[in-house]
């Protein structure tokens, strides 16, 4: 059953090569020709030894001809081999390119839930490392197995032509080699795993120690740690030495041993045969020569079979992504953009896992152009509201309306154009600052991007950067401060000009100057837009038209700041404790 | 090759292993010459029809014995030589780690953990390859190559050997060129691959932003292009690879053609027999391997050299902080005196935050005397220099000449570093836990502590009950494979650690920030019980914690803004008094404001 599924996996994997069938077939034909040339060399040598050197009549022109023929076998084999490799390699790379493309495109259609359930590193690894393993299979394993297999077939045909009975005798070494491989698998497996596990221990200890060296030194723990480290290291060393010994016993030296033993057998066979019949020297030589060529492809195939296993496992992981069902295609029923921007939640409830309610019967309305703020502890359901408006997750009960239209009927593209989301931790994409404001929207010119940045006072920090708007920040925007990233994302929103603004306020501390800029920019940002903001600092929402206080997925209080501050309740608590904190910070 | 010279002192320790390995290599090389010679002999006897069964038996027996001897010696040299390379790496890794443990904090600000990890793995691997495979190929290609050449000349024909060698310079040139080309293209392919990796990471990590900003098309397009570039780079690798074996084969085949042609000529002249020619071609086959190896090891040593250079540079860093030659053991008195004129962090210190900016004076004019057993509070805004004071007391950085911190009358610069640290238990702002059990984490300062002592410390830190609520209690695993604790739990484990350490001086750096007020009060009470026995320095932003302090220090911009007891500072009616009143007022309003982060991490978190 397992074998069958593996075979199925291989079949699937090879199926990707179908569009490039012609290239692969060409490469295969070239391979056959190259192998024929290669196999011809010893045969020509045999002819030279028997017909020319061994024979009594010797004329130079025959020798020259034979010499030319021998050279031709080498040159021919090399040329066909070269073209074969290149054609195979190039086509194989196209296959990998296709696989990567397809998987990436498919990944983008998967529901958000999928991204939550899989660690990010693992997903990335599927696109890159796993597909890299498949690449190695296509450009390394497959050709090696094909080439090696072809060679083995060629060698056996040649040997059979030389001396069928001896060829059959020589076949004995095949099970011997197979048995040695079996032994190798059996004995190397635990050792190789052990070495890896020890190395993982060493790395964990190393990483932890390096990151916390201050603490370790303050506690005078260096000595013990060195001891612990040396212990793991010693364990690694012992296993590594075992690995070396197993390799030496069963890999290269063993193959060489069998080869030399076979040599002794051939000598014995022909020596014994010479007793009763004439033996051609060329035949002996050719036999030895063919046999010497036998071991290399055998070793390679054995090695590559292991890699093939890995590639199949990797391909299973890659193709598992393709098996995931994409998000239900957005219905094209409703092509209109939100024009006014009125939002309404009617008895909405949501659960991410089917057991715990993240939102519980939530109803509220945001009139077009109004400003609604949401406050509450983390886990109270604030971000869930935004998640739903962005249609990141399906919800279980109730209705969400945008300008009276059900949210789920809105066309994907128009929905995203109507709603702009400002993240708590703005994501900076690779590319220049202008790129990061335009975000691939062809309707926005670089000039408009500049204006947008000016509007939110982002130009102040941009003008200080090398290259200004063409500046390319370090990966993930690390070279920008949190505040600067915020301002950049504001510029983004202003440039895209959505009707509805969803704002997830930053919690991180921002230096004074930037904070002032952000406060001013926020007002610009809200201008003329329906705004829903998750607020952490209550000082920024005192002019909100409506404040919703959330707790455990429910709206527990609602009203304006003035109304809420006069009620006993969690809003007042929050307000007072924050006031204290803020005064402490800014005192 | 210069790498081997640089590493000679390390390699020298293992000279016996290497020498025996080389001896085995030489024996293998010599033994390898026997079977072809025996075959040639048998061939000659067959062609002259004079092969006797005893002769045949001798030849077969000879080949068989040789085969097993070679097997044995091959095993031996591998075990010796690769074994030595493993030992060298183990030793280097131990030393590197020991070196890391001696480095002062400024070193860790200059090098990221990731970089240092890479040195300890990749660079050491490259070195292992050099002192193992590198030395082996270097020595073996010389030994085997020379032995085969000698056998060719002595046993067959010097003339033919010279003729056959004609294509070999070209062969050597191709292999070494291939080595460098391959290295270059391979490096490029690797770089393209990490770009691809980064591209994929950006989209997956930012999937929400990609969705929200409608960037599917842009990201797909970018990924497509990146994947294209990876394909192109791999094509170049493929070209070099495809070129290599065929060109080697042509030149090597040429040598065979020359051998047969020349051999025929020599046989005709009666200088050689057909058996000798057979022997000769078999020898020729043995020359291929050493020739190819010569080309490969070049890039191997290149890589190893670069790695070794990096490791050497790392190992040559001397710690900024070290014992003075006349350093004294720990003093018996524990009164502390700070006298700091001005302190700024050393240069070459990346200004990751304003406080660490080298251009800025972090502390200035600090005079503070703490009697043994006193309770001292330190407060002030973020970035006012509070933590720097602790860093200096822990001697993470050296003080300038005109400043000093003394412990029991001794300048801390003159106290043995170990001794100084064994006087101080420090609870950092961000609690650090290590992989292991809760018990082992609490017993971090004193690993041999008894379970009773551990539990006592945990009770003092008000965490015992919560630990007992875990299924495995004190044996609960933390870290990668274990559970993760809430910020407040971590903080209290770190506190328990310090309580168990029982050092005379206790430094608490904002160590209650993630605790709710009730827990905070319990721990404060336990802390006050130690008054007179332990010197406690507490950095905090919650001023009510300091009501009972012997003295309070308010820092502002690295300078002392206010100094005195709680009562004195209230009367002074400055910053302290103002903030304290605000905080106290809100405390009365809301005696038990739960701090968010203290809430235990619930199993189901809101999707981020």
PDB file of C-alpha atoms in Angstrom, chain A residues 342-487:
ATOM      1  CA  UNK A 342     -22.288  52.810   5.733  1.00  0.00           C
ATOM      2  CA  UNK A 343     -21.501  49.712   7.772  1.00  0.00           C
ATOM      3  CA  UNK A 344     -23.873  47.561   9.699  1.00  0.00           C
ATOM      4  CA  UNK A 345     -23.390  44.446  11.850  1.00  0.00           C
ATOM      5  CA  UNK A 346     -26.585  42.526  12.629  1.00  0.00           C
ATOM      6  CA  UNK A 347     -26.324  39.862  15.346  1.00  0.00           C
ATOM      7  CA  UNK A 348     -22.970  38.645  14.081  1.00  0.00           C
ATOM      8  CA  UNK A 349     -21.272  35.754  15.820  1.00  0.00           C
ATOM      9  CA  UNK A 350     -17.987  34.166  14.985  1.00  0.00           C
ATOM     10  CA  UNK A 351     -15.949  31.244  16.216  1.00  0.00           C
ATOM     11  CA  UNK A 352     -12.529  30.353  14.897  1.00  0.00           C
ATOM     12  CA  UNK A 353     -12.441  26.843  16.260  1.00  0.00           C
ATOM     13  CA  UNK A 354     -16.124  25.936  16.476  1.00  0.00           C
ATOM     14  CA  UNK A 355     -16.113  25.924  20.277  1.00  0.00           C
ATOM     15  CA  UNK A 356     -15.130  29.321  21.630  1.00  0.00           C
ATOM     16  CA  UNK A 357     -17.033  32.357  20.522  1.00  0.00           C
ATOM     17  CA  UNK A 358     -14.799  35.182  19.348  1.00  0.00           C
ATOM     18  CA  UNK A 359     -17.829  37.352  18.593  1.00  0.00           C
ATOM     19  CA  UNK A 360     -21.155  36.833  20.247  1.00  0.00           C
ATOM     20  CA  UNK A 361     -24.261  38.516  18.855  1.00  0.00           C
ATOM     21  CA  UNK A 362     -22.611  41.769  17.865  1.00  0.00           C
ATOM     22  CA  UNK A 363     -24.768  44.492  16.375  1.00  0.00           C
ATOM     23  CA  UNK A 364     -23.847  48.072  15.562  1.00  0.00           C
ATOM     24  CA  UNK A 365     -24.096  50.608  12.782  1.00  0.00           C
ATOM     25  CA  UNK A 366     -21.541  53.057  11.507  1.00  0.00           C
ATOM     26  CA  UNK A 367     -23.126  55.834   9.489  1.00  0.00           C
ATOM     27  CA  UNK A 368     -21.311  56.962   6.368  1.00  0.00           C
ATOM     28  CA  UNK A 369     -18.440  59.302   7.219  1.00  0.00           C
ATOM     29  CA  UNK A 370     -18.670  58.666  10.936  1.00  0.00           C
ATOM     30  CA  UNK A 371     -15.898  57.655  13.311  1.00  0.00           C
ATOM     31  CA  UNK A 372     -16.361  54.594  15.501  1.00  0.00           C
ATOM     32  CA  UNK A 373     -13.760  53.477  18.002  1.00  0.00           C
ATOM     33  CA  UNK A 374     -13.485  50.041  19.560  1.00  0.00           C
ATOM     34  CA  UNK A 375     -11.785  49.465  22.899  1.00  0.00           C
ATOM     35  CA  UNK A 376     -11.291  46.433  25.089  1.00  0.00           C
ATOM     36  CA  UNK A 377      -8.714  44.004  26.440  1.00  0.00           C
ATOM     37  CA  UNK A 378      -6.735  41.846  24.078  1.00  0.00           C
ATOM     38  CA  UNK A 379      -8.854  38.839  23.208  1.00  0.00           C
ATOM     39  CA  UNK A 380     -12.077  40.769  23.614  1.00  0.00           C
ATOM     40  CA  UNK A 381     -12.925  40.510  19.922  1.00  0.00           C
ATOM     41  CA  UNK A 382     -11.729  43.862  18.601  1.00  0.00           C
ATOM     42  CA  UNK A 383      -9.553  42.490  15.821  1.00  0.00           C
ATOM     43  CA  UNK A 384     -12.209  39.948  14.938  1.00  0.00           C
ATOM     44  CA  UNK A 385     -14.433  42.798  13.799  1.00  0.00           C
ATOM     45  CA  UNK A 386     -11.748  43.932  11.412  1.00  0.00           C
ATOM     46  CA  UNK A 387     -10.984  40.376  10.321  1.00  0.00           C
ATOM     47  CA  UNK A 388     -14.614  40.005   9.283  1.00  0.00           C
ATOM     48  CA  UNK A 389     -14.846  43.329   7.491  1.00  0.00           C
ATOM     49  CA  UNK A 390     -11.746  42.368   5.529  1.00  0.00           C
ATOM     50  CA  UNK A 391     -13.460  39.032   4.848  1.00  0.00           C
ATOM     51  CA  UNK A 392     -10.432  37.153   6.138  1.00  0.00           C
ATOM     52  CA  UNK A 393     -12.680  34.573   7.811  1.00  0.00           C
ATOM     53  CA  UNK A 394     -16.178  33.231   7.289  1.00  0.00           C
ATOM     54  CA  UNK A 395     -18.574  33.957  10.140  1.00  0.00           C
ATOM     55  CA  UNK A 396     -21.294  31.739  11.531  1.00  0.00           C
ATOM     56  CA  UNK A 397     -24.305  33.864  12.288  1.00  0.00           C
ATOM     57  CA  UNK A 398     -25.833  37.218  11.475  1.00  0.00           C
ATOM     58  CA  UNK A 399     -25.319  39.693   8.672  1.00  0.00           C
ATOM     59  CA  UNK A 400     -22.745  42.277   7.745  1.00  0.00           C
ATOM     60  CA  UNK A 401     -23.906  44.994   5.385  1.00  0.00           C
ATOM     61  CA  UNK A 402     -21.917  47.540   3.434  1.00  0.00           C
ATOM     62  CA  UNK A 403     -24.166  50.275   2.069  1.00  0.00           C
ATOM     63  CA  UNK A 404     -27.034  47.875   2.568  1.00  0.00           C
ATOM     64  CA  UNK A 405     -25.420  45.134   0.489  1.00  0.00           C
ATOM     65  CA  UNK A 406     -24.435  41.860   2.168  1.00  0.00           C
ATOM     66  CA  UNK A 407     -20.665  41.782   2.538  1.00  0.00           C
ATOM     67  CA  UNK A 408     -20.300  38.291   1.127  1.00  0.00           C
ATOM     68  CA  UNK A 409     -21.879  39.250  -2.186  1.00  0.00           C
ATOM     69  CA  UNK A 410     -19.386  42.025  -2.858  1.00  0.00           C
ATOM     70  CA  UNK A 411     -16.831  41.441  -5.539  1.00  0.00           C
ATOM     71  CA  UNK A 412     -13.393  40.780  -4.065  1.00  0.00           C
ATOM     72  CA  UNK A 413     -11.593  43.494  -5.965  1.00  0.00           C
ATOM     73  CA  UNK A 414     -14.168  46.170  -5.299  1.00  0.00           C
ATOM     74  CA  UNK A 415     -14.414  45.257  -1.678  1.00  0.00           C
ATOM     75  CA  UNK A 416     -10.676  45.729  -1.211  1.00  0.00           C
ATOM     76  CA  UNK A 417     -10.812  49.018  -3.073  1.00  0.00           C
ATOM     77  CA  UNK A 418     -13.558  50.288  -0.813  1.00  0.00           C
ATOM     78  CA  UNK A 419     -11.943  49.278   2.445  1.00  0.00           C
ATOM     79  CA  UNK A 420      -8.488  50.363   3.496  1.00  0.00           C
ATOM     80  CA  UNK A 421      -6.835  48.664   6.451  1.00  0.00           C
ATOM     81  CA  UNK A 422      -4.047  50.247   8.443  1.00  0.00           C
ATOM     82  CA  UNK A 423      -2.250  47.508  10.348  1.00  0.00           C
ATOM     83  CA  UNK A 424      -1.029  47.767  13.883  1.00  0.00           C
ATOM     84  CA  UNK A 425       2.341  46.607  12.597  1.00  0.00           C
ATOM     85  CA  UNK A 426       2.390  47.912   9.030  1.00  0.00           C
ATOM     86  CA  UNK A 427       3.919  45.477   6.613  1.00  0.00           C
ATOM     87  CA  UNK A 428       6.642  46.928   4.442  1.00  0.00           C
ATOM     88  CA  UNK A 429       7.127  45.139   1.145  1.00  0.00           C
ATOM     89  CA  UNK A 430      10.418  44.827  -0.651  1.00  0.00           C
ATOM     90  CA  UNK A 431      10.758  47.763  -2.979  1.00  0.00           C
ATOM     91  CA  UNK A 432      11.157  51.517  -2.835  1.00  0.00           C
ATOM     92  CA  UNK A 433       9.058  53.789  -0.622  1.00  0.00           C
ATOM     93  CA  UNK A 434       7.112  54.917  -3.693  1.00  0.00           C
ATOM     94  CA  UNK A 435       6.401  51.250  -4.512  1.00  0.00           C
ATOM     95  CA  UNK A 436       5.216  50.798  -0.973  1.00  0.00           C
ATOM     96  CA  UNK A 437       2.741  53.643  -1.260  1.00  0.00           C
ATOM     97  CA  UNK A 438       1.479  52.770  -4.735  1.00  0.00           C
ATOM     98  CA  UNK A 439       1.306  49.037  -4.014  1.00  0.00           C
ATOM     99  CA  UNK A 440       0.925  48.007  -7.627  1.00  0.00           C
ATOM    100  CA  UNK A 441      -2.109  50.256  -8.186  1.00  0.00           C
ATOM    101  CA  UNK A 442      -1.591  51.588 -11.694  1.00  0.00           C
ATOM    102  CA  UNK A 443      -4.076  54.383 -11.068  1.00  0.00           C
ATOM    103  CA  UNK A 444      -1.642  56.085  -8.705  1.00  0.00           C
ATOM    104  CA  UNK A 445       1.249  58.068 -10.148  1.00  0.00           C
ATOM    105  CA  UNK A 446       4.518  58.566  -8.247  1.00  0.00           C
ATOM    106  CA  UNK A 447       3.577  62.228  -7.989  1.00  0.00           C
ATOM    107  CA  UNK A 448       0.335  61.317  -6.218  1.00  0.00           C
ATOM    108  CA  UNK A 449       2.304  59.038  -3.935  1.00  0.00           C
ATOM    109  CA  UNK A 450       4.479  61.998  -3.020  1.00  0.00           C
ATOM    110  CA  UNK A 451       1.485  64.170  -2.315  1.00  0.00           C
ATOM    111  CA  UNK A 452      -0.056  61.474  -0.169  1.00  0.00           C
ATOM    112  CA  UNK A 453       3.140  61.240   1.852  1.00  0.00           C
ATOM    113  CA  UNK A 454       3.147  64.994   2.326  1.00  0.00           C
ATOM    114  CA  UNK A 455      -0.428  64.993   3.524  1.00  0.00           C
ATOM    115  CA  UNK A 456       0.399  62.642   6.391  1.00  0.00           C
ATOM    116  CA  UNK A 457       3.737  64.360   7.141  1.00  0.00           C
ATOM    117  CA  UNK A 458       5.670  61.270   6.064  1.00  0.00           C
ATOM    118  CA  UNK A 459       7.807  63.398   3.764  1.00  0.00           C
ATOM    119  CA  UNK A 460       9.666  64.729   6.799  1.00  0.00           C
ATOM    120  CA  UNK A 461      11.402  61.455   7.527  1.00  0.00           C
ATOM    121  CA  UNK A 462      11.544  60.408   3.890  1.00  0.00           C
ATOM    122  CA  UNK A 463      13.511  63.497   2.939  1.00  0.00           C
ATOM    123  CA  UNK A 464      16.152  62.487   5.455  1.00  0.00           C
ATOM    124  CA  UNK A 465      16.668  59.057   3.862  1.00  0.00           C
ATOM    125  CA  UNK A 466      19.232  58.381   1.151  1.00  0.00           C
ATOM    126  CA  UNK A 467      17.449  58.348  -2.212  1.00  0.00           C
ATOM    127  CA  UNK A 468      14.335  59.773  -0.523  1.00  0.00           C
ATOM    128  CA  UNK A 469      11.260  58.263  -2.204  1.00  0.00           C
ATOM    129  CA  UNK A 470      13.454  55.798  -4.096  1.00  0.00           C
ATOM    130  CA  UNK A 471      14.955  54.572  -0.843  1.00  0.00           C
ATOM    131  CA  UNK A 472      14.657  50.812  -0.474  1.00  0.00           C
ATOM    132  CA  UNK A 473      14.286  49.903   3.204  1.00  0.00           C
ATOM    133  CA  UNK A 474      15.964  46.775   4.591  1.00  0.00           C
ATOM    134  CA  UNK A 475      13.994  43.538   4.524  1.00  0.00           C
ATOM    135  CA  UNK A 476      10.659  43.862   6.309  1.00  0.00           C
ATOM    136  CA  UNK A 477      11.243  47.584   6.766  1.00  0.00           C
ATOM    137  CA  UNK A 478      13.598  46.953   9.659  1.00  0.00           C
ATOM    138  CA  UNK A 479      15.626  50.036   8.904  1.00  0.00           C
ATOM    139  CA  UNK A 480      12.557  52.188   9.555  1.00  0.00           C
ATOM    140  CA  UNK A 481      11.281  52.891  13.033  1.00  0.00           C
ATOM    141  CA  UNK A 482       7.807  51.753  14.042  1.00  0.00           C
ATOM    142  CA  UNK A 483       6.536  55.294  13.777  1.00  0.00           C
ATOM    143  CA  UNK A 484       7.997  55.749  10.334  1.00  0.00           C
ATOM    144  CA  UNK A 485       6.410  52.540   9.169  1.00  0.00           C
ATOM    145  CA  UNK A 486       3.111  53.826  10.521  1.00  0.00           C
ATOM    146  CA  UNK A 487       3.399  57.068   8.594  1.00  0.00           C
TER     147      UNK A 487
END
